Structures are given as structure tokens and as C-alpha cells.
Tab-separated table of C-alpha atoms in Angstrom:
chain	number	residue	atom	x	y	z
D	1	UNK	CA	31.571	-32.345	-29.903
D	2	UNK	CA	28.020	-33.657	-29.591
D	3	UNK	CA	24.745	-31.955	-28.384
D	4	UNK	CA	23.931	-33.154	-25.064
D	5	UNK	CA	21.369	-35.250	-24.408
D	6	UNK	CA	17.887	-33.920	-23.068
D	7	UNK	CA	17.670	-34.524	-19.194
D	8	UNK	CA	14.121	-33.149	-18.133
D	9	UNK	CA	15.198	-33.351	-14.292
D	10	UNK	CA	18.071	-31.035	-15.224
D	11	UNK	CA	15.765	-28.865	-17.090
D	12	UNK	CA	13.787	-29.221	-14.236
D	13	UNK	CA	16.354	-27.933	-11.474
D	14	UNK	CA	17.639	-25.373	-14.139
D	15	UNK	CA	14.921	-24.364	-15.640
D	16	UNK	CA	15.262	-20.818	-17.883
D	17	UNK	CA	13.537	-18.305	-15.928
D	18	UNK	CA	11.880	-16.694	-18.549
D	19	UNK	CA	9.943	-20.039	-19.118
D	20	UNK	CA	7.574	-18.725	-16.145
D	21	UNK	CA	7.357	-14.981	-17.433
D	22	UNK	CA	5.711	-16.557	-20.899
D	23	UNK	CA	3.702	-18.535	-19.100
D	24	UNK	CA	1.981	-16.572	-16.555
D	25	UNK	CA	1.720	-13.683	-19.783
D	26	UNK	CA	-0.018	-16.288	-21.255
D	27	UNK	CA	-1.795	-17.411	-18.099
D	28	UNK	CA	-2.763	-14.167	-17.692
D	29	UNK	CA	-3.906	-12.421	-20.786
D	30	UNK	CA	-6.272	-15.954	-22.121
D	31	UNK	CA	-8.811	-15.243	-19.806
D	32	UNK	CA	-8.817	-11.697	-19.361
D	33	UNK	CA	-9.384	-12.080	-23.470
D	34	UNK	CA	-11.691	-14.870	-23.172
D	35	UNK	CA	-13.113	-14.664	-19.347
D	36	UNK	CA	-13.524	-18.407	-18.050
D	37	UNK	CA	-16.045	-17.437	-15.266
D	38	UNK	CA	-14.400	-19.425	-11.982
D	39	UNK	CA	-16.978	-19.497	-9.388
D	40	UNK	CA	-14.900	-17.603	-6.507
D	41	UNK	CA	-15.908	-18.134	-2.697
D	42	UNK	CA	-16.419	-15.509	-0.494
D	43	UNK	CA	-14.543	-15.179	2.799
D	44	UNK	CA	-15.373	-14.093	6.068
D	45	UNK	CA	-12.984	-11.241	6.007
D	46	UNK	CA	-15.214	-10.064	3.059
D	47	UNK	CA	-18.273	-10.713	4.708
D	48	UNK	CA	-17.614	-8.928	7.982
D	49	UNK	CA	-16.275	-5.599	5.474
D	50	UNK	CA	-19.525	-5.584	3.893
D	51	UNK	CA	-21.686	-6.159	7.284
D	52	UNK	CA	-19.929	-2.762	8.121
D	53	UNK	CA	-21.116	-1.257	5.182
D	54	UNK	CA	-24.379	-2.150	5.497
D	55	UNK	CA	-24.774	-0.597	9.171
D	56	UNK	CA	-23.884	2.841	7.382
D	57	UNK	CA	-27.816	4.929	6.681
D	58	UNK	CA	-28.807	7.128	4.081
D	59	UNK	CA	-27.223	10.114	5.033
D	60	UNK	CA	-24.039	8.903	7.275
D	61	UNK	CA	-21.022	10.550	6.213
D	62	UNK	CA	-17.875	8.696	5.509
D	63	UNK	CA	-14.382	10.203	5.117
D	64	UNK	CA	-12.817	8.519	1.912
D	65	UNK	CA	-8.985	8.336	1.929
D	66	UNK	CA	-7.328	7.111	-1.177
D	67	UNK	CA	-4.064	6.857	0.246
D	68	UNK	CA	-2.750	5.226	-2.840
D	69	UNK	CA	-0.829	6.243	-6.274
D	70	UNK	CA	-1.878	5.001	-9.160
D	71	UNK	CA	-0.223	1.658	-9.412
D	72	UNK	CA	-2.398	0.584	-6.058
D	73	UNK	CA	-4.944	0.854	-7.672
D	74	UNK	CA	-4.656	-1.463	-10.018
D	75	UNK	CA	-4.851	-3.716	-7.436
D	76	UNK	CA	-7.425	-1.583	-5.374
D	77	UNK	CA	-10.102	-1.396	-8.328
D	78	UNK	CA	-12.220	-4.052	-7.690
D	79	UNK	CA	-12.846	-2.885	-4.409
D	80	UNK	CA	-12.574	0.755	-4.811
D	81	UNK	CA	-15.278	0.142	-7.355
D	82	UNK	CA	-17.654	-1.565	-5.641
D	83	UNK	CA	-17.531	0.262	-1.873
D	84	UNK	CA	-17.988	3.245	-4.010
D	85	UNK	CA	-20.928	1.679	-6.036
D	86	UNK	CA	-22.566	0.791	-3.057
D	87	UNK	CA	-22.010	4.245	-1.427
D	88	UNK	CA	-24.077	5.248	-4.213
D	89	UNK	CA	-26.362	3.489	-4.301
D	90	UNK	CA	-27.256	3.735	-0.644
D	91	UNK	CA	-26.925	7.668	-0.533
D	92	UNK	CA	-23.800	8.193	1.362
D	93	UNK	CA	-22.176	11.230	1.466
D	94	UNK	CA	-18.414	11.100	0.652
D	95	UNK	CA	-15.613	13.761	1.525
D	96	UNK	CA	-12.787	12.282	-1.012
D	97	UNK	CA	-9.151	13.076	0.788
D	98	UNK	CA	-6.328	11.748	-1.199
D	99	UNK	CA	-3.023	10.879	0.629
D	100	UNK	CA	-0.779	10.917	-2.337
D	101	UNK	CA	-0.050	12.898	-5.564
D	102	UNK	CA	-0.608	10.787	-8.039
D	103	UNK	CA	-4.487	10.330	-6.374
D	104	UNK	CA	-5.124	13.113	-9.079
D	105	UNK	CA	-4.799	10.524	-11.619
D	106	UNK	CA	-7.379	8.249	-9.288
D	107	UNK	CA	-10.150	10.861	-9.223
D	108	UNK	CA	-10.413	10.389	-13.232
D	109	UNK	CA	-10.059	6.815	-13.608
D	110	UNK	CA	-12.386	6.185	-10.864
D	111	UNK	CA	-14.833	8.670	-10.880
D	112	UNK	CA	-15.053	10.572	-14.195
D	113	UNK	CA	-14.640	6.802	-15.886
D	114	UNK	CA	-15.391	3.617	-14.017
D	115	UNK	CA	-18.820	5.650	-12.219
D	116	UNK	CA	-19.701	8.547	-14.361
D	117	UNK	CA	-22.510	6.382	-15.399
D	118	UNK	CA	-23.399	5.137	-12.199
D	119	UNK	CA	-23.560	8.140	-10.401
D	120	UNK	CA	-25.525	9.738	-13.029
D	121	UNK	CA	-28.586	6.823	-12.585
D	122	UNK	CA	-28.241	7.432	-9.077
D	123	UNK	CA	-28.003	11.173	-9.342
D	124	UNK	CA	-25.154	11.260	-7.041
D	125	UNK	CA	-24.057	15.134	-7.429
D	126	UNK	CA	-21.158	17.298	-6.818
D	127	UNK	CA	-21.590	19.283	-3.558
D	128	UNK	CA	-24.557	17.927	-2.730
D	129	UNK	CA	-23.573	14.191	-2.021
D	130	UNK	CA	-19.935	13.923	-2.609
D	131	UNK	CA	-16.655	16.929	-2.448
D	132	UNK	CA	-13.520	16.385	-3.297
D	133	UNK	CA	-10.983	17.898	-0.834
D	134	UNK	CA	-8.315	17.360	-2.892
D	135	UNK	CA	-4.603	16.105	-1.175
D	136	UNK	CA	-6.543	16.836	2.423
D	137	UNK	CA	-5.032	13.981	4.431
D	138	UNK	CA	-1.290	13.812	3.540
D	139	UNK	CA	0.332	13.548	6.954
D	140	UNK	CA	-0.371	12.847	10.860
D	141	UNK	CA	-0.527	16.819	11.433
D	142	UNK	CA	-3.152	17.488	8.336
D	143	UNK	CA	-5.604	14.278	9.900
D	144	UNK	CA	-5.030	15.809	13.494
D	145	UNK	CA	-6.352	19.581	12.413
D	146	UNK	CA	-9.173	18.141	10.771
D	147	UNK	CA	-10.085	15.994	13.096
D	148	UNK	CA	-9.915	18.334	16.170
D	149	UNK	CA	-11.279	21.598	14.500
D	150	UNK	CA	-12.810	20.526	11.190
D	151	UNK	CA	-14.338	23.785	9.897
D	152	UNK	CA	-11.290	25.621	11.082
D	153	UNK	CA	-9.255	23.570	8.699
D	154	UNK	CA	-10.651	22.935	5.560
D	155	UNK	CA	-12.682	25.847	4.396
D	156	UNK	CA	-12.423	25.086	-0.186
D	157	UNK	CA	-12.918	21.782	-2.112
D	158	UNK	CA	-9.572	20.831	-3.926
D	159	UNK	CA	-10.949	23.216	-6.934
D	160	UNK	CA	-10.640	26.089	-4.509
D	161	UNK	CA	-14.829	26.424	-4.443
D	162	UNK	CA	-15.871	27.327	-0.348
D	163	UNK	CA	-17.382	24.444	1.289
D	164	UNK	CA	-19.463	26.006	3.103
D	165	UNK	CA	-23.504	25.392	2.222
D	166	UNK	CA	-22.614	21.688	1.786
D	167	UNK	CA	-22.616	18.392	4.147
D	168	UNK	CA	-20.054	19.749	5.436
D	169	UNK	CA	-21.245	22.370	7.486
D	170	UNK	CA	-22.054	19.506	9.522
D	171	UNK	CA	-18.897	18.119	10.714
D	172	UNK	CA	-16.752	20.121	13.453
D	173	UNK	CA	-15.055	17.172	14.777
D	174	UNK	CA	-14.087	14.172	14.410
D	175	UNK	CA	-17.046	12.651	16.415
D	176	UNK	CA	-19.125	13.250	13.286
D	177	UNK	CA	-17.477	11.317	10.971
D	178	UNK	CA	-19.620	7.949	10.476
D	179	UNK	CA	-17.289	6.236	8.960
D	180	UNK	CA	-13.805	6.137	7.821
D	181	UNK	CA	-13.369	4.336	4.994
D	182	UNK	CA	-9.550	3.830	3.691
D	183	UNK	CA	-8.057	2.946	0.419
D	184	UNK	CA	-3.942	1.967	1.042
D	185	UNK	CA	-1.307	0.651	0.128
D	186	UNK	CA	0.568	0.036	3.491
D	187	UNK	CA	1.016	1.299	6.457
D	188	UNK	CA	-1.735	4.616	4.585
D	189	UNK	CA	-2.274	7.886	7.039
D	190	UNK	CA	-1.948	6.097	10.824
D	191	UNK	CA	-3.568	9.425	11.765
D	192	UNK	CA	-6.573	8.258	10.520
D	193	UNK	CA	-6.232	5.971	13.231
D	194	UNK	CA	-4.379	7.841	16.317
D	195	UNK	CA	-6.265	10.715	15.532
D	196	UNK	CA	-9.706	10.271	14.931
D	197	UNK	CA	-10.106	6.077	15.252
D	198	UNK	CA	-8.820	6.101	18.685
D	199	UNK	CA	-9.551	9.715	20.063
D	200	UNK	CA	-13.493	9.401	18.832
D	201	UNK	CA	-14.225	6.222	18.128
D	202	UNK	CA	-15.205	6.357	14.619
D	203	UNK	CA	-15.768	2.804	12.984
D	204	UNK	CA	-13.304	2.457	10.275
D	205	UNK	CA	-13.005	0.165	7.198
D	206	UNK	CA	-9.748	-0.639	5.033
D	207	UNK	CA	-8.884	-2.204	1.406
D	208	UNK	CA	-5.660	-2.999	1.184
D	209	UNK	CA	-3.043	-4.415	-0.830
D	210	UNK	CA	-2.092	-8.141	-0.342
D	211	UNK	CA	1.685	-7.401	0.703
D	212	UNK	CA	0.730	-5.381	3.134
D	213	UNK	CA	-2.147	-7.406	4.803
D	214	UNK	CA	-0.510	-8.556	8.222
D	215	UNK	CA	-0.560	-5.501	9.400
D	216	UNK	CA	-3.421	-4.359	8.497
D	217	UNK	CA	-4.858	-7.942	9.862
D	218	UNK	CA	-3.044	-6.759	13.227
D	219	UNK	CA	-5.118	-3.665	13.428
D	220	UNK	CA	-8.361	-5.800	12.826
D	221	UNK	CA	-7.611	-8.238	15.324
D	222	UNK	CA	-6.696	-5.233	17.912
D	223	UNK	CA	-10.275	-3.736	16.917
D	224	UNK	CA	-8.671	-0.162	15.116
D	225	UNK	CA	-10.141	-1.478	11.872
D	226	UNK	CA	-13.633	-2.684	11.905
D	227	UNK	CA	-13.480	-4.754	8.125
D	228	UNK	CA	-10.703	-5.274	5.635
D	229	UNK	CA	-11.245	-5.956	2.829
D	230	UNK	CA	-7.524	-7.795	0.660
D	231	UNK	CA	-6.659	-7.223	-2.257
D	232	UNK	CA	-8.173	-7.709	-5.712
D	233	UNK	CA	-9.404	-10.998	-4.108
D	234	UNK	CA	-11.870	-8.967	-1.938
D	235	UNK	CA	-12.720	-6.729	-4.035
D	236	UNK	CA	-13.930	-9.307	-6.828
D	237	UNK	CA	-15.978	-11.148	-3.501
D	238	UNK	CA	-17.563	-7.555	-2.559
D	239	UNK	CA	-18.605	-6.829	-6.341
D	240	UNK	CA	-20.386	-10.541	-5.682
D	241	UNK	CA	-21.946	-9.105	-2.417
D	242	UNK	CA	-23.090	-6.301	-3.665
D	243	UNK	CA	-24.236	-7.634	-7.017
D	244	UNK	CA	-22.179	-5.538	-9.607
D	245	UNK	CA	-19.861	-7.419	-11.365
D	246	UNK	CA	-16.947	-5.467	-12.363
D	247	UNK	CA	-13.397	-6.097	-13.648
D	248	UNK	CA	-12.623	-7.881	-9.923
D	249	UNK	CA	-14.097	-10.968	-10.965
D	250	UNK	CA	-13.078	-10.695	-14.741
D	251	UNK	CA	-9.181	-11.218	-13.148
D	252	UNK	CA	-10.529	-13.933	-11.001
D	253	UNK	CA	-9.384	-16.881	-13.290
D	254	UNK	CA	-6.227	-14.969	-14.023
D	255	UNK	CA	-5.635	-14.988	-10.131
D	256	UNK	CA	-6.739	-18.773	-9.701
D	257	UNK	CA	-4.473	-19.874	-12.994
D	258	UNK	CA	-1.647	-17.750	-11.910
D	259	UNK	CA	-1.619	-19.367	-8.261
D	260	UNK	CA	-1.716	-22.636	-9.874
D	261	UNK	CA	0.698	-22.108	-12.102
D	262	UNK	CA	3.632	-21.004	-9.468
D	263	UNK	CA	2.354	-24.663	-7.412
D	264	UNK	CA	3.279	-26.562	-10.489
D	265	UNK	CA	6.679	-24.519	-11.122
D	266	UNK	CA	6.918	-24.776	-7.330
D	267	UNK	CA	6.202	-29.040	-7.524
D	268	UNK	CA	8.530	-28.791	-10.852
D	269	UNK	CA	11.766	-26.817	-9.038
D	270	UNK	CA	11.442	-29.704	-6.116
D	271	UNK	CA	11.771	-32.663	-7.900
D	272	UNK	CA	14.872	-31.165	-9.988
D	273	UNK	CA	16.003	-30.428	-6.971
D	274	UNK	CA	15.899	-34.138	-5.583
D	275	UNK	CA	16.007	-35.618	-8.958
D	276	UNK	CA	19.234	-33.916	-10.353
D	277	UNK	CA	20.512	-31.322	-8.367
D	278	UNK	CA	20.764	-32.412	-5.328
D	279	UNK	CA	22.332	-35.582	-6.680
D	280	UNK	CA	24.894	-33.686	-8.500
D	281	UNK	CA	26.103	-31.694	-5.188
D	282	UNK	CA	26.770	-34.391	-3.402
D	283	UNK	CA	28.554	-36.644	-6.045
D	284	UNK	CA	31.038	-33.280	-6.078
D	285	UNK	CA	31.084	-33.468	-2.789
D	286	UNK	CA	31.959	-37.385	-2.751
D	287	UNK	CA	34.415	-36.524	-5.303
D	288	UNK	CA	36.047	-33.397	-3.263
D	289	UNK	CA	36.775	-36.340	-0.367
D	290	UNK	CA	38.074	-38.690	-2.535
I	1	UNK	CA	24.264	33.977	22.200
I	2	UNK	CA	25.543	31.192	19.572
I	3	UNK	CA	27.404	29.687	23.124
I	4	UNK	CA	23.304	28.897	24.293
I	5	UNK	CA	22.181	27.271	20.474
I	6	UNK	CA	25.114	25.190	21.080
I	7	UNK	CA	25.173	24.278	24.548
I	8	UNK	CA	24.588	20.150	24.947
I	9	UNK	CA	22.506	21.009	27.962
I	10	UNK	CA	20.486	23.684	26.613
I	11	UNK	CA	19.113	21.330	23.476
I	12	UNK	CA	19.022	18.186	25.753
I	13	UNK	CA	16.951	20.358	27.630
I	14	UNK	CA	14.500	21.587	24.640
I	15	UNK	CA	14.199	17.884	23.508
I	16	UNK	CA	13.159	16.322	26.702
I	17	UNK	CA	10.746	19.233	26.512
I	18	UNK	CA	9.278	18.986	23.437
I	19	UNK	CA	9.560	14.875	24.476
I	20	UNK	CA	7.241	15.839	27.705
I	21	UNK	CA	4.504	17.522	25.536
I	22	UNK	CA	4.079	14.903	23.711
I	23	UNK	CA	3.819	12.584	25.641
I	24	UNK	CA	2.115	13.778	28.540
I	25	UNK	CA	-1.228	14.021	26.797
I	26	UNK	CA	-1.177	10.381	26.396
I	27	UNK	CA	-2.219	9.819	30.214
I	28	UNK	CA	-3.057	12.854	31.253
I	29	UNK	CA	-5.716	15.284	30.220
I	30	UNK	CA	-4.527	18.958	30.190
I	31	UNK	CA	-6.218	21.152	27.263
I	32	UNK	CA	-2.749	23.844	27.255
I	33	UNK	CA	-1.004	20.708	27.360
I	34	UNK	CA	-2.958	19.351	24.223
I	35	UNK	CA	-2.873	21.888	22.299
I	36	UNK	CA	0.692	22.838	22.546
I	37	UNK	CA	1.551	19.105	21.369
I	38	UNK	CA	-1.196	19.618	18.107
I	39	UNK	CA	0.646	22.859	17.396
I	40	UNK	CA	4.034	20.997	17.830
I	41	UNK	CA	3.061	18.002	15.855
I	42	UNK	CA	2.010	20.382	12.766
I	43	UNK	CA	5.433	22.353	12.990
I	44	UNK	CA	6.882	19.304	12.951
I	45	UNK	CA	5.229	18.384	9.540
I	46	UNK	CA	5.907	21.687	8.096
I	47	UNK	CA	9.303	21.925	8.611
I	48	UNK	CA	9.572	18.117	7.383
I	49	UNK	CA	8.769	19.258	3.838
I	50	UNK	CA	11.059	21.041	3.059
I	51	UNK	CA	13.250	17.670	2.664
I	52	UNK	CA	11.101	17.784	-0.670
I	53	UNK	CA	13.294	20.851	-1.788
I	54	UNK	CA	16.587	19.239	-0.665
I	55	UNK	CA	14.787	15.840	-2.220
I	56	UNK	CA	15.129	17.733	-5.865
I	57	UNK	CA	18.208	19.069	-5.417
I	58	UNK	CA	19.881	16.100	-4.629
I	59	UNK	CA	18.022	14.291	-7.841
I	60	UNK	CA	19.122	17.314	-9.836
I	61	UNK	CA	23.202	16.827	-9.063
I	62	UNK	CA	22.889	13.241	-9.001
I	63	UNK	CA	21.497	13.035	-12.589
I	64	UNK	CA	23.656	15.546	-13.896
I	65	UNK	CA	26.639	14.120	-13.094
I	66	UNK	CA	25.435	10.521	-14.458
I	67	UNK	CA	24.885	12.179	-17.486
I	68	UNK	CA	28.439	14.615	-17.437
I	69	UNK	CA	29.714	11.338	-16.598
I	70	UNK	CA	28.474	8.769	-19.572
I	71	UNK	CA	27.943	6.460	-17.002
I	72	UNK	CA	25.579	3.665	-17.742
I	73	UNK	CA	22.110	4.431	-18.478
I	74	UNK	CA	22.813	8.860	-18.201
I	75	UNK	CA	20.008	8.531	-21.111
I	76	UNK	CA	17.363	7.773	-19.191
I	77	UNK	CA	18.797	10.632	-16.460
I	78	UNK	CA	17.984	13.182	-19.186
I	79	UNK	CA	14.548	11.815	-19.813
I	80	UNK	CA	13.641	11.503	-15.729
I	81	UNK	CA	14.897	15.806	-15.637
I	82	UNK	CA	13.083	16.619	-18.571
I	83	UNK	CA	10.246	15.387	-17.335
I	84	UNK	CA	11.009	16.257	-13.596
I	85	UNK	CA	11.330	20.183	-14.838
I	86	UNK	CA	8.205	20.097	-16.902
I	87	UNK	CA	6.250	18.430	-13.796
I	88	UNK	CA	7.915	21.297	-11.782
I	89	UNK	CA	7.190	24.131	-14.136
I	90	UNK	CA	3.550	23.275	-15.301
I	91	UNK	CA	2.551	23.076	-11.117
I	92	UNK	CA	3.665	26.131	-10.227
I	93	UNK	CA	3.124	28.114	-13.675
I	94	UNK	CA	-0.927	26.347	-14.599
I	95	UNK	CA	-1.665	23.995	-11.164
I	96	UNK	CA	-3.103	20.811	-10.524
I	97	UNK	CA	-6.172	21.630	-11.791
I	98	UNK	CA	-5.440	22.449	-15.125
I	99	UNK	CA	-5.556	20.212	-18.640
I	100	UNK	CA	-1.768	19.962	-19.405
I	101	UNK	CA	-0.985	19.070	-16.245
I	102	UNK	CA	-4.133	16.378	-15.385
I	103	UNK	CA	-2.128	14.923	-18.797
I	104	UNK	CA	0.898	14.540	-17.813
I	105	UNK	CA	-0.162	12.430	-14.830
I	106	UNK	CA	-2.969	10.441	-16.334
I	107	UNK	CA	-0.458	9.753	-19.427
I	108	UNK	CA	3.051	9.472	-17.939
I	109	UNK	CA	2.954	8.811	-14.131
I	110	UNK	CA	-0.025	7.142	-14.055
I	111	UNK	CA	1.032	4.644	-17.463
I	112	UNK	CA	4.897	4.305	-15.674
I	113	UNK	CA	3.318	3.693	-12.477
I	114	UNK	CA	0.975	0.801	-13.355
I	115	UNK	CA	4.006	-1.030	-15.348
I	116	UNK	CA	6.444	-0.569	-12.509
I	117	UNK	CA	3.900	-2.309	-10.317
I	118	UNK	CA	2.579	-4.930	-12.742
I	119	UNK	CA	6.176	-5.646	-13.677
I	120	UNK	CA	7.099	-6.869	-10.434
I	121	UNK	CA	4.429	-10.277	-10.374
I	122	UNK	CA	6.455	-11.643	-12.555
I	123	UNK	CA	9.575	-11.704	-10.370
I	124	UNK	CA	7.905	-12.577	-7.683
I	125	UNK	CA	6.351	-15.303	-9.304
I	126	UNK	CA	9.870	-16.826	-10.540
I	127	UNK	CA	11.602	-15.978	-7.168
I	128	UNK	CA	8.639	-17.556	-5.458
I	129	UNK	CA	9.045	-20.416	-8.076
I	130	UNK	CA	13.320	-20.453	-7.219
I	131	UNK	CA	13.405	-19.720	-3.868
I	132	UNK	CA	10.467	-22.348	-2.519
I	133	UNK	CA	12.991	-26.187	-2.061
I	134	UNK	CA	12.871	-28.167	0.030
I	135	UNK	CA	16.326	-27.946	1.008
I	136	UNK	CA	16.117	-28.937	5.058
I	137	UNK	CA	13.201	-29.184	7.260
I	138	UNK	CA	12.626	-25.668	7.400
I	139	UNK	CA	11.969	-25.390	4.221
I	140	UNK	CA	9.727	-28.383	3.728
I	141	UNK	CA	7.605	-26.917	6.331
I	142	UNK	CA	7.580	-23.419	4.413
I	143	UNK	CA	6.531	-25.240	1.159
I	144	UNK	CA	4.038	-26.853	3.113
I	145	UNK	CA	2.319	-23.762	4.062
I	146	UNK	CA	2.946	-22.103	1.199
I	147	UNK	CA	1.072	-24.263	-1.077
I	148	UNK	CA	-1.497	-23.769	1.996
I	149	UNK	CA	-1.911	-20.096	1.116
I	150	UNK	CA	-1.958	-20.113	-2.247
I	151	UNK	CA	-3.741	-22.881	-2.694
I	152	UNK	CA	-6.381	-21.240	-0.181
I	153	UNK	CA	-6.069	-17.757	-2.232
I	154	UNK	CA	-6.874	-19.502	-5.760
I	155	UNK	CA	-10.923	-18.611	-5.737
I	156	UNK	CA	-11.059	-21.531	-7.039
I	157	UNK	CA	-9.924	-23.919	-4.756
I	158	UNK	CA	-12.263	-22.417	-2.336
I	159	UNK	CA	-15.376	-22.908	-4.258
I	160	UNK	CA	-14.751	-26.585	-4.849
I	161	UNK	CA	-12.228	-27.520	-0.822
I	162	UNK	CA	-13.732	-24.769	1.178
I	163	UNK	CA	-11.913	-27.340	4.291
I	164	UNK	CA	-8.635	-25.816	2.955
I	165	UNK	CA	-10.082	-22.392	4.717
I	166	UNK	CA	-9.509	-23.367	8.370
I	167	UNK	CA	-5.725	-24.222	7.924
I	168	UNK	CA	-4.767	-21.424	5.412
I	169	UNK	CA	-6.840	-18.907	7.525
I	170	UNK	CA	-4.904	-20.137	10.671
I	171	UNK	CA	-1.668	-19.270	8.868
I	172	UNK	CA	-2.644	-15.935	7.401
I	173	UNK	CA	-4.117	-15.264	10.770
I	174	UNK	CA	-1.930	-16.695	13.367
I	175	UNK	CA	1.230	-17.339	12.136
I	176	UNK	CA	1.780	-14.716	9.892
I	177	UNK	CA	-0.102	-12.018	12.131
I	178	UNK	CA	1.889	-13.024	15.207
I	179	UNK	CA	5.286	-12.616	13.327
I	180	UNK	CA	3.932	-8.906	12.208
I	181	UNK	CA	3.195	-8.369	15.783
I	182	UNK	CA	6.713	-10.014	17.258
I	183	UNK	CA	8.139	-7.969	13.785
I	184	UNK	CA	6.531	-4.485	14.825
I	185	UNK	CA	7.302	-4.794	18.629
I	186	UNK	CA	11.080	-5.316	17.770
I	187	UNK	CA	11.097	-2.573	15.850
I	188	UNK	CA	9.208	-0.260	18.715
I	189	UNK	CA	10.891	-1.472	21.464
I	190	UNK	CA	14.483	-0.502	19.089
I	191	UNK	CA	12.514	3.178	18.722
I	192	UNK	CA	11.861	3.286	23.266
I	193	UNK	CA	15.865	1.945	23.534
I	194	UNK	CA	16.766	4.494	21.590
I	195	UNK	CA	14.386	7.475	22.938
I	196	UNK	CA	15.682	6.422	26.187
I	197	UNK	CA	19.411	6.803	25.080
I	198	UNK	CA	18.435	10.576	23.058
I	199	UNK	CA	16.834	11.804	26.240
I	200	UNK	CA	19.240	10.456	28.721
I	201	UNK	CA	21.725	12.512	26.497
I	202	UNK	CA	23.640	9.223	25.402
I	203	UNK	CA	22.841	9.166	22.265
I	204	UNK	CA	23.463	13.139	20.893
I	205	UNK	CA	25.302	12.285	17.119
I	206	UNK	CA	21.643	13.293	15.717
I	207	UNK	CA	22.117	16.733	17.455
I	208	UNK	CA	25.255	17.215	16.269
I	209	UNK	CA	27.235	15.858	19.597
I	210	UNK	CA	29.427	13.194	17.527
I	211	UNK	CA	31.251	11.368	19.537
I	212	UNK	CA	29.856	13.551	23.909
I	213	UNK	CA	27.797	10.897	24.375
I	214	UNK	CA	27.981	8.949	27.570
I	215	UNK	CA	27.912	4.611	26.764
């Protein structure tokens, strides 16, 4: 039995999917090691998000909601870093509320590692400029309590230290919050919209992962979210706008190449389908009919 | 007294009253009702947290059965139980801010979480490449739309061919969003219908009154 002749069209229709894994792996890895620095465009969505950031003034208080697990942080990282750099640089006061148990890891990854030198540079200190409340927004009920009676429902920070005498003394209800900045991997905490945005008209910006974007786009279209940052792509665009290049822009080379590779494989698959698979199946049908 | 709690009418009355307490504040400003609705929401959230206890119990039971029966992947269940027990014990004994608990979070939970998410990219890539076949006119239209959005999503394209943006934005912000809304409306409509059936006593299985509903 001789070896079957190589048929390119057949290969295109039936290639081993591990080829896609290998090529994608190479195309993601190489630009990370040797960045190309491909130019990128800034979408209207990101420009609007940035305009919302610019409405904040020094001393304004932002509810910083991290409703993401560590895996989602990988996708939101560029947006989280560049948004927080903007907050730090402009003296915006943040109270960070975690919405997921894995949020504990984010505190170390983002504040103690990524932003540490930046916070030191701008003398951004704990207690005076930002406070971590821990897993303070796990559900709608907690959000509702915080929105209607902040001082009654929140008394200590995540380590159990009193928040009295800090900038949080200025907050009585959701009306005293100047903006909500939400980082989420899905529906997030609907309580933010239901009990703060809708009740007090507080503006809310959101950094959302790619697969959950359609839902957030609908919220933005309805005016419930005033700014929306889309996934890693949006984060990298924000890095450009705030002039703070970071992991997002580095990832964009791999992002571009990965997308182009997928298009190439879609084309290859269709050539294989029309050149071989469809013909074989039609021939089979004809044989069966005879 | 047990007849009181077992009574279908009493349970239904409590259900309707609770519903009204949550529903009315959306339309009428009655501070007393609003306060009661807030309390009710908090009570339901607190009660909901008890589900965690059931989840932990179920996971232990399931994993122990896997291990005792040496089913496929039973070794991973040992790993799962060990980590779960260690996390629970550390959480109770030293608290979530202790260095050892944070080590578990940063060294095991965070990397595992990232890896699971990262691996998805390969599966989605492969599935996307094989699913987009022009087997029909509808599939061909889907491919055209998909490739347009993919090209737009690749940052380099926008930098050199900005003309693609209006088409991709139309597909994502108009077509995609409208489909998402349709999906949401379908879910909400279904939920309203189910709730009306519950409130009118036609759907009472969730309260334990199986087979007693009306049509």
C-alpha cells in the first residue's frame, strides 16, 4: 500500500487543529519578545471614555469597583493601569470595592506591583488619596445599603481600620459619589446601575471584557454607562490617550497578528471546503443515489 | 400550627405581599414601603449566602464519590479537596490578609485562573476558524460580517484603512446590540410571564406544591 499523494485542498479542509494552536502560540509569543510597534487607531468609544475621565476634578471621589476575577484582570489590565494612572496623576480620590474573592490578588498585582512607583512619584498615599474597602460590593443588597446609608453600612476598611477622618466622611449617600469606575467581566454588579446610577444620576464608566461587550454597549446606548472601554484593545488605546505606554500597546502586535491569522485560517478552510470537502460530499451523494 | 405554613393560600399571600413590597417603590414614593423593600432585599441576599455551605458540602460529596469509585480524573479531585480544605482552614484560622493565605491566592488561585482563561483563546481560535464555512447564503453573510469585524478589531487595520470602521461599528453597535437587546427582552418577557403565573397561583412547584397548579 503506497503512501497517499499530498492533496493541498484536502489538507485545507481537514488540517489538524493543532497547527492553529502552534501558529497562534508563535504569533503571540514572538511580538512579546521582539515588539514590532505596529501603529494603532483610537476608537470613538475610547475617546468618549477619556472625555469622561477629563470631567473629573482634583479631589473628586470615585467608587472604584473591581468586579473581576484574576483571569479577567489579564484582559482588563491595560485599561485598569492607564485609568488608575490618570486618577493618581490628577489627584482623584478612590475607594476600591472588590466584587470577587480573587480581587484580593488584584490588590497586590495592580497596586503593589504595577502602580507602586507611579503612586510614589505623585505622593499618592493610602488613607489620604485612596482606601480599599475589600469585598464590599458582593451583591445588590450591599450596594443598596452603601448607596442609601454609606456611613451606616461601611465603618472600616479591608484590614479593619476605621475610615473615620478620611475623605470618605464626605459621603452620606450615592449622591456624594462623583463617578463610578467599574472593571468587570460580565454583568458585574447590576446594583451599581440599579441603586446608584438610576437613583442618584451618578455617572458611571466601565472597562469590559470583549465577550460581554454587547450588553455593555446596550447600557451605554441607554445612557446608563457614560464611558465604555472595550477589552485590551480599549485599554491600549487609553494608554495612548493618557500618554502612558504599557502592557496594552505591547500586546497589540500579537493582537493584530492573531486576528489576521484567524482570517487566513477562515479563508483556508473555505477554499478547502469548496475545493475538496463539498466536492467529496456531492460525489458521495451521487454514488448513493445510483 | 403546621397547617398554617403548609397552606397554599398562606404561602401565596406572603409571595404576593413580598412582591408588592419590592414592586411598588419603583412607581410610588412611600418611604415605609421603600425601607421595608430594602430590608427584604438584604434579607434575601443574606439567606442566599447560605448556598455556599450547600455548595461546599455538595463538592465534598461529589469528589469523595469520584475518589472512592476511582473514576476518571479522581486524582484531580484529591487535589481539589486538599486545596479547598486548606483555603477554608486558612481563611478561618488566620484570615484573608495573612501572608500565608495571600500566598495561596497569588501562587495557586491567580495563576490557575489566568491559565484557564488563556487556554480558551486557542479553543476559540480553532472553533472560529472551522465554524466559518460558507455552506449556505446565511453562513456566507455571517463570514463577511465576521471578517469585517475581525479586520476592524485588529488595531493595525484601523490605522491604515480607517474606512472599514463605519461598517464594523454598524455591525457591532447596531446589529450586535439589537440582537443582544432581543435576547434580553426575550429573557425578561419569559421572566414576567413566569412571575405572573407564580403570583396567580398557576406555577407553585417552586414552593413545593407539585401537581397542584392550575393550567
